[in-house]
């Protein structure tokens, strides 16, 4: 008799039909990975209507270094140059040590001792002035001229236009001058704000702002050799919260400076004085 035909194997049951995708494929103009932006209508610079406009340097942080890469900009006719590391946690103690040292005896000329004794006081005002800004310089240099004028110099952290935007939003109006801009505060303050065309920030007395800009941006006379400027001497000193040079003054009528004759290095515990 014929053998029974094998029974067919059961066909696999069909799986569940795929559910439709909740989101259609993005159009070419859509970016699925983009993060949601801020609420409000954006203008061309990305500022929403619900936000108040911020200065340029706050929207686009300055990209310059907060440290001095070199000190060749220091003029040749400087009597006192102090290089301060604002990031050093012992700077406050170092300024106190320097003030005590300057009061303790006749180490230097009276004019220089007076300038050294005022560093701690001036630094407190400088910090208060810079606290208004979103940028924080690491280095600062205080310069005192043979004729007695002084200024604080900070690295070119921002471009001139960025500095201008930052300060104008804080009540300082600028006037263009040769090789830079002079800022005048709408309310009285201890320092005038000066910005060089190279981007350096200067703080000086309001009465000396124009002269300070001319002084810092002057070209070195051909007869003033590199060795007659304090920058190279400062850079040879070992790192410390405060490094400085005090220069002698010649007997000529125009008080021509001689080569650097005294170098000082100040820490929280000691003041080292040496001939460079």
mmCIF file of C-alpha atoms in Angstrom:
data_model
loop_
_atom_site.group_PDB
_atom_site.id
_atom_site.type_symbol
_atom_site.label_atom_id
_atom_site.label_comp_id
_atom_site.label_asym_id
_atom_site.label_seq_id
_atom_site.Cartn_x
_atom_site.Cartn_y
_atom_site.Cartn_z
ATOM 1 C CA UNK A 1 0.000 0.000 0.000
ATOM 2 C CA UNK A 2 1.274 3.472 -0.631
ATOM 3 C CA UNK A 3 3.184 5.086 2.266
ATOM 4 C CA UNK A 4 1.558 8.154 3.808
ATOM 5 C CA UNK A 5 2.921 11.460 2.635
ATOM 6 C CA UNK A 6 4.776 13.411 5.323
ATOM 7 C CA UNK A 7 2.749 16.116 6.948
ATOM 8 C CA UNK A 8 3.933 19.600 6.036
ATOM 9 C CA UNK A 9 5.967 21.424 8.673
ATOM 10 C CA UNK A 10 4.153 24.440 10.110
ATOM 11 C CA UNK A 11 5.084 27.715 8.522
ATOM 12 C CA UNK A 12 6.552 30.256 10.865
ATOM 13 C CA UNK A 13 4.046 32.728 12.174
ATOM 14 C CA UNK A 14 4.596 36.191 10.831
ATOM 15 C CA UNK A 15 6.077 38.633 13.351
ATOM 16 C CA UNK A 16 4.429 41.851 14.290
ATOM 17 C CA UNK A 17 4.426 44.386 11.582
ATOM 18 C CA UNK A 18 6.882 47.217 12.246
ATOM 19 C CA UNK A 19 5.265 50.221 13.847
ATOM 20 C CA UNK A 20 5.599 53.453 11.952
ATOM 21 C CA UNK A 21 8.463 55.717 12.990
ATOM 22 C CA UNK A 22 7.234 58.490 15.307
ATOM 23 C CA UNK A 23 9.345 61.076 13.473
ATOM 24 C CA UNK A 24 9.762 61.327 9.740
ATOM 25 C CA UNK A 25 13.220 61.445 8.259
ATOM 26 C CA UNK A 26 14.732 64.880 8.763
ATOM 27 C CA UNK A 27 14.666 67.135 5.833
ATOM 28 C CA UNK A 28 18.017 68.304 4.423
ATOM 29 C CA UNK A 29 17.583 71.562 6.338
ATOM 30 C CA UNK A 30 17.136 69.843 9.691
ATOM 31 C CA UNK A 31 19.913 68.658 11.990
ATOM 32 C CA UNK A 32 18.658 65.896 14.353
ATOM 33 C CA UNK A 33 21.792 66.215 16.509
ATOM 34 C CA UNK A 34 21.401 69.914 17.096
ATOM 35 C CA UNK A 35 20.720 70.922 20.668
ATOM 36 C CA UNK A 36 17.725 73.129 21.308
ATOM 37 C CA UNK A 37 18.672 76.762 21.303
ATOM 38 C CA UNK A 38 17.649 79.432 23.747
ATOM 39 C CA UNK A 39 14.127 80.644 23.742
ATOM 40 C CA UNK A 40 13.281 83.847 22.016
ATOM 41 C CA UNK A 41 13.947 85.304 18.615
ATOM 42 C CA UNK A 42 17.619 85.370 17.660
ATOM 43 C CA UNK A 43 19.273 88.183 15.811
ATOM 44 C CA UNK A 44 22.249 87.941 13.471
ATOM 45 C CA UNK A 45 24.704 87.729 16.373
ATOM 46 C CA UNK A 46 22.838 84.979 18.217
ATOM 47 C CA UNK A 47 21.388 87.157 20.972
ATOM 48 C CA UNK A 48 17.832 86.210 21.862
ATOM 49 C CA UNK A 49 15.141 88.772 22.406
ATOM 50 C CA UNK A 50 14.826 87.672 26.024
ATOM 51 C CA UNK A 51 18.508 88.367 26.655
ATOM 52 C CA UNK A 52 20.105 91.749 27.160
ATOM 53 C CA UNK A 53 23.028 92.318 24.756
ATOM 54 C CA UNK A 54 26.428 91.632 26.268
ATOM 55 C CA UNK A 55 29.751 93.195 25.311
ATOM 56 C CA UNK A 56 31.612 91.644 22.404
ATOM 57 C CA UNK A 57 34.419 90.280 24.567
ATOM 58 C CA UNK A 58 31.886 88.497 26.807
ATOM 59 C CA UNK A 59 30.085 86.905 23.874
ATOM 60 C CA UNK A 60 33.407 86.068 22.212
ATOM 61 C CA UNK A 61 36.031 85.668 24.971
ATOM 62 C CA UNK A 62 39.356 87.304 24.278
ATOM 63 C CA UNK A 63 41.905 84.834 23.015
ATOM 64 C CA UNK A 64 45.103 86.616 24.021
ATOM 65 C CA UNK A 65 47.519 85.397 26.665
ATOM 66 C CA UNK A 66 47.082 86.623 30.229
ATOM 67 C CA UNK A 67 50.881 86.546 30.643
ATOM 68 C CA UNK A 68 53.659 88.605 29.134
ATOM 69 C CA UNK A 69 55.531 86.661 26.479
ATOM 70 C CA UNK A 70 58.330 89.231 26.506
ATOM 71 C CA UNK A 71 59.147 92.523 28.194
ATOM 72 C CA UNK A 72 60.793 94.348 25.311
ATOM 73 C CA UNK A 73 58.001 96.924 25.334
ATOM 74 C CA UNK A 74 59.269 98.478 28.592
ATOM 75 C CA UNK A 75 60.678 101.910 27.703
ATOM 76 C CA UNK A 76 64.351 102.660 28.144
ATOM 77 C CA UNK A 77 63.720 105.658 30.442
ATOM 78 C CA UNK A 78 62.225 103.687 33.319
ATOM 79 C CA UNK A 79 63.472 104.248 36.829
ATOM 80 C CA UNK A 80 61.484 101.514 38.615
ATOM 81 C CA UNK A 81 59.938 98.413 37.056
ATOM 82 C CA UNK A 82 58.005 95.831 39.087
ATOM 83 C CA UNK A 83 56.718 92.596 37.574
ATOM 84 C CA UNK A 84 53.869 91.070 39.618
ATOM 85 C CA UNK A 85 52.392 87.580 39.318
ATOM 86 C CA UNK A 86 48.718 88.192 40.096
ATOM 87 C CA UNK A 87 48.009 84.445 40.206
ATOM 88 C CA UNK A 88 50.522 83.767 42.986
ATOM 89 C CA UNK A 89 48.608 82.976 46.198
ATOM 90 C CA UNK A 90 51.370 84.605 48.276
ATOM 91 C CA UNK A 91 51.308 87.941 46.433
ATOM 92 C CA UNK A 92 49.515 89.739 49.264
ATOM 93 C CA UNK A 93 52.173 88.621 51.755
ATOM 94 C CA UNK A 94 54.908 89.587 49.287
ATOM 95 C CA UNK A 95 53.588 93.135 48.913
ATOM 96 C CA UNK A 96 53.470 93.452 52.696
ATOM 97 C CA UNK A 97 57.041 92.165 52.902
ATOM 98 C CA UNK A 98 58.155 94.692 50.263
ATOM 99 C CA UNK A 99 56.462 97.572 52.078
ATOM 100 C CA UNK A 100 58.102 96.581 55.379
ATOM 101 C CA UNK A 101 61.480 96.300 53.691
ATOM 102 C CA UNK A 102 61.103 99.726 52.064
ATOM 103 C CA UNK A 103 60.262 101.310 55.433
ATOM 104 C CA UNK A 104 63.077 99.633 57.345
ATOM 105 C CA UNK A 105 66.084 101.583 56.116
ATOM 106 C CA UNK A 106 67.908 103.532 53.420
ATOM 107 C CA UNK A 107 68.243 100.712 50.914
ATOM 108 C CA UNK A 108 67.520 102.909 47.910
ATOM 109 C CA UNK A 109 66.857 106.524 46.995
ATOM 110 C CA UNK A 110 63.921 108.109 48.883
ATOM 111 C CA UNK A 111 61.857 108.434 45.703
ATOM 112 C CA UNK A 112 62.225 104.723 44.963
ATOM 113 C CA UNK A 113 61.432 103.715 48.539
ATOM 114 C CA UNK A 114 58.253 105.792 48.430
ATOM 115 C CA UNK A 115 57.187 104.072 45.203
ATOM 116 C CA UNK A 116 57.822 100.638 46.709
ATOM 117 C CA UNK A 117 55.849 101.466 49.845
ATOM 118 C CA UNK A 118 52.793 102.353 47.756
ATOM 119 C CA UNK A 119 52.643 99.074 45.802
ATOM 120 C CA UNK A 120 50.264 97.280 48.181
ATOM 121 C CA UNK A 121 47.878 100.259 48.267
ATOM 122 C CA UNK A 122 47.879 100.714 44.481
ATOM 123 C CA UNK A 123 47.478 96.985 43.855
ATOM 124 C CA UNK A 124 44.285 96.940 45.908
ATOM 125 C CA UNK A 125 42.843 99.714 43.712
ATOM 126 C CA UNK A 126 44.007 97.932 40.559
ATOM 127 C CA UNK A 127 42.304 94.695 41.603
ATOM 128 C CA UNK A 128 39.102 96.581 42.376
ATOM 129 C CA UNK A 129 39.194 98.231 38.940
ATOM 130 C CA UNK A 130 39.811 94.964 37.087
ATOM 131 C CA UNK A 131 37.130 93.146 39.081
ATOM 132 C CA UNK A 132 34.579 94.801 36.771
ATOM 133 C CA UNK A 133 35.872 92.745 33.832
ATOM 134 C CA UNK A 134 35.224 89.097 32.871
ATOM 135 C CA UNK A 135 38.902 88.634 31.941
ATOM 136 C CA UNK A 136 41.647 88.129 34.512
ATOM 137 C CA UNK A 137 45.274 89.011 33.684
ATOM 138 C CA UNK A 138 47.936 86.833 35.285
ATOM 139 C CA UNK A 139 50.768 89.362 34.971
ATOM 140 C CA UNK A 140 50.993 93.070 35.725
ATOM 141 C CA UNK A 141 53.897 95.482 35.530
ATOM 142 C CA UNK A 142 54.154 98.752 37.376
ATOM 143 C CA UNK A 143 56.458 101.281 35.723
ATOM 144 C CA UNK A 144 57.738 104.533 37.187
ATOM 145 C CA UNK A 145 59.363 107.048 34.904
ATOM 146 C CA UNK A 146 62.447 109.098 35.680
ATOM 147 C CA UNK A 147 60.209 112.168 35.933
ATOM 148 C CA UNK A 148 57.966 110.430 38.459
ATOM 149 C CA UNK A 149 54.887 109.415 36.443
ATOM 150 C CA UNK A 150 53.775 105.809 36.842
ATOM 151 C CA UNK A 151 51.483 103.357 35.077
ATOM 152 C CA UNK A 152 50.276 99.783 35.347
ATOM 153 C CA UNK A 153 50.615 97.642 32.216
ATOM 154 C CA UNK A 154 48.713 94.421 31.444
ATOM 155 C CA UNK A 155 49.117 91.864 28.627
ATOM 156 C CA UNK A 156 47.314 92.152 25.300
ATOM 157 C CA UNK A 157 44.581 89.709 26.310
ATOM 158 C CA UNK A 158 42.009 91.350 24.031
ATOM 159 C CA UNK A 159 42.018 93.197 20.760
ATOM 160 C CA UNK A 160 41.531 96.957 21.015
ATOM 161 C CA UNK A 161 37.909 96.707 19.858
ATOM 162 C CA UNK A 162 37.155 94.050 22.470
ATOM 163 C CA UNK A 163 38.694 96.129 25.258
ATOM 164 C CA UNK A 164 36.630 99.106 24.081
ATOM 165 C CA UNK A 165 33.406 97.083 24.141
ATOM 166 C CA UNK A 166 34.150 95.728 27.605
ATOM 167 C CA UNK A 167 34.925 99.078 29.186
ATOM 168 C CA UNK A 168 32.177 101.052 27.454
ATOM 169 C CA UNK A 169 29.583 98.729 28.975
ATOM 170 C CA UNK A 170 31.070 99.654 32.343
ATOM 171 C CA UNK A 171 30.856 103.402 32.007
ATOM 172 C CA UNK A 172 34.070 104.323 30.169
ATOM 173 C CA UNK A 173 34.028 106.392 26.969
ATOM 174 C CA UNK A 174 36.990 106.270 24.587
ATOM 175 C CA UNK A 175 38.673 108.879 22.441
ATOM 176 C CA UNK A 176 41.057 107.790 19.659
ATOM 177 C CA UNK A 177 44.660 108.939 19.904
ATOM 178 C CA UNK A 178 47.880 108.178 18.086
ATOM 179 C CA UNK A 179 48.804 104.504 18.746
ATOM 180 C CA UNK A 180 45.803 103.865 20.968
ATOM 181 C CA UNK A 181 42.687 105.063 22.766
ATOM 182 C CA UNK A 182 42.109 106.987 25.983
ATOM 183 C CA UNK A 183 39.164 106.016 28.178
ATOM 184 C CA UNK A 184 37.455 108.435 30.526
ATOM 185 C CA UNK A 185 35.071 107.096 33.154
ATOM 186 C CA UNK A 186 31.640 108.706 33.382
ATOM 187 C CA UNK A 187 32.010 108.599 37.155
ATOM 188 C CA UNK A 188 35.263 109.555 38.896
ATOM 189 C CA UNK A 189 37.714 106.711 39.439
ATOM 190 C CA UNK A 190 41.357 106.444 40.448
ATOM 191 C CA UNK A 191 42.698 105.333 37.059
ATOM 192 C CA UNK A 192 42.195 106.294 33.449
ATOM 193 C CA UNK A 193 41.912 103.350 31.060
ATOM 194 C CA UNK A 194 44.312 103.353 28.117
ATOM 195 C CA UNK A 195 44.376 100.777 25.309
ATOM 196 C CA UNK A 196 47.273 100.617 22.863
ATOM 197 C CA UNK A 197 46.914 99.626 19.229
ATOM 198 C CA UNK A 198 48.800 96.431 20.146
ATOM 199 C CA UNK A 199 46.050 95.541 22.638
ATOM 200 C CA UNK A 200 47.891 96.258 25.875
ATOM 201 C CA UNK A 201 45.794 97.630 28.728
ATOM 202 C CA UNK A 202 47.244 100.518 30.742
ATOM 203 C CA UNK A 203 46.015 102.141 33.930
ATOM 204 C CA UNK A 204 47.346 105.585 34.774
ATOM 205 C CA UNK A 205 46.260 108.731 36.526
ATOM 206 C CA UNK A 206 43.609 110.603 34.500
ATOM 207 C CA UNK A 207 45.876 113.647 34.185
ATOM 208 C CA UNK A 208 48.715 111.575 32.689
ATOM 209 C CA UNK A 209 46.748 109.285 30.368
ATOM 210 C CA UNK A 210 47.835 110.872 27.084
ATOM 211 C CA UNK A 211 51.490 111.099 28.137
ATOM 212 C CA UNK A 212 51.371 107.493 29.366
ATOM 213 C CA UNK A 213 50.145 106.270 25.971
ATOM 214 C CA UNK A 214 52.940 108.163 24.205
ATOM 215 C CA UNK A 215 55.503 106.887 26.692
ATOM 216 C CA UNK A 216 54.622 103.181 26.550
ATOM 217 C CA UNK A 217 54.305 103.140 22.748
ATOM 218 C CA UNK A 218 57.434 105.167 22.026
ATOM 219 C CA UNK A 219 60.115 103.676 19.853
ATOM 220 C CA UNK A 220 63.449 102.980 21.498
ATOM 221 C CA UNK A 221 66.117 105.520 20.496
ATOM 222 C CA UNK A 222 68.877 103.969 18.348
ATOM 223 C CA UNK A 223 71.520 104.772 20.953
ATOM 224 C CA UNK A 224 69.608 102.968 23.724
ATOM 225 C CA UNK A 225 70.936 99.416 23.576
ATOM 226 C CA UNK A 226 68.987 96.386 24.718
ATOM 227 C CA UNK A 227 71.151 96.157 27.831
ATOM 228 C CA UNK A 228 69.995 99.626 28.923
ATOM 229 C CA UNK A 229 66.377 98.494 29.234
ATOM 230 C CA UNK A 230 65.005 96.673 32.290
ATOM 231 C CA UNK A 231 63.055 93.984 30.424
ATOM 232 C CA UNK A 232 65.939 91.516 29.910
ATOM 233 C CA UNK A 233 67.050 91.921 33.535
ATOM 234 C CA UNK A 234 63.557 91.170 34.828
ATOM 235 C CA UNK A 235 63.287 88.041 32.719
ATOM 236 C CA UNK A 236 66.570 86.693 34.079
ATOM 237 C CA UNK A 237 65.276 86.737 37.670
ATOM 238 C CA UNK A 238 63.901 83.500 39.106
ATOM 239 C CA UNK A 239 60.093 83.352 39.337
ATOM 240 C CA UNK A 240 58.623 85.109 42.379
ATOM 241 C CA UNK A 241 55.457 87.002 43.294
ATOM 242 C CA UNK A 242 57.336 90.270 42.658
ATOM 243 C CA UNK A 243 60.433 90.903 40.570
ATOM 244 C CA UNK A 244 61.871 94.338 39.947
ATOM 245 C CA UNK A 245 64.687 96.594 38.846
ATOM 246 C CA UNK A 246 65.648 99.999 40.181
ATOM 247 C CA UNK A 247 67.748 102.107 37.877
ATOM 248 C CA UNK A 248 70.244 104.798 38.724
ATOM 249 C CA UNK A 249 70.034 108.324 37.362
ATOM 250 C CA UNK A 250 73.024 110.023 35.827
ATOM 251 C CA UNK A 251 74.227 113.498 36.722
ATOM 252 C CA UNK A 252 73.169 115.054 33.421
ATOM 253 C CA UNK A 253 70.488 117.731 33.293
ATOM 254 C CA UNK A 254 67.991 115.445 31.549
ATOM 255 C CA UNK A 255 68.381 112.696 34.196
ATOM 256 C CA UNK A 256 69.611 110.117 31.703
ATOM 257 C CA UNK A 257 69.189 106.611 33.161
ATOM 258 C CA UNK A 258 72.192 104.368 33.494
ATOM 259 C CA UNK A 259 72.071 100.605 33.058
ATOM 260 C CA UNK A 260 69.999 98.660 35.622
ATOM 261 C CA UNK A 261 71.956 98.678 38.852
ATOM 262 C CA UNK A 262 69.700 96.962 41.395
ATOM 263 C CA UNK A 263 67.457 93.935 41.025
ATOM 264 C CA UNK A 264 65.001 92.841 43.686
ATOM 265 C CA UNK A 265 63.132 89.582 44.089
ATOM 266 C CA UNK A 266 60.341 89.485 46.652
ATOM 267 C CA UNK A 267 58.625 86.470 48.206
ATOM 268 C CA UNK A 268 56.298 86.196 51.170
ATOM 269 C CA UNK A 269 59.276 85.796 53.509
ATOM 270 C CA UNK A 270 62.216 87.665 52.047
ATOM 271 C CA UNK A 271 63.469 90.462 49.809
ATOM 272 C CA UNK A 272 66.563 89.618 47.784
ATOM 273 C CA UNK A 273 68.590 92.508 46.431
ATOM 274 C CA UNK A 274 71.412 92.087 43.954
ATOM 275 C CA UNK A 275 73.309 93.818 41.189
ATOM 276 C CA UNK A 276 72.211 92.327 37.849
#
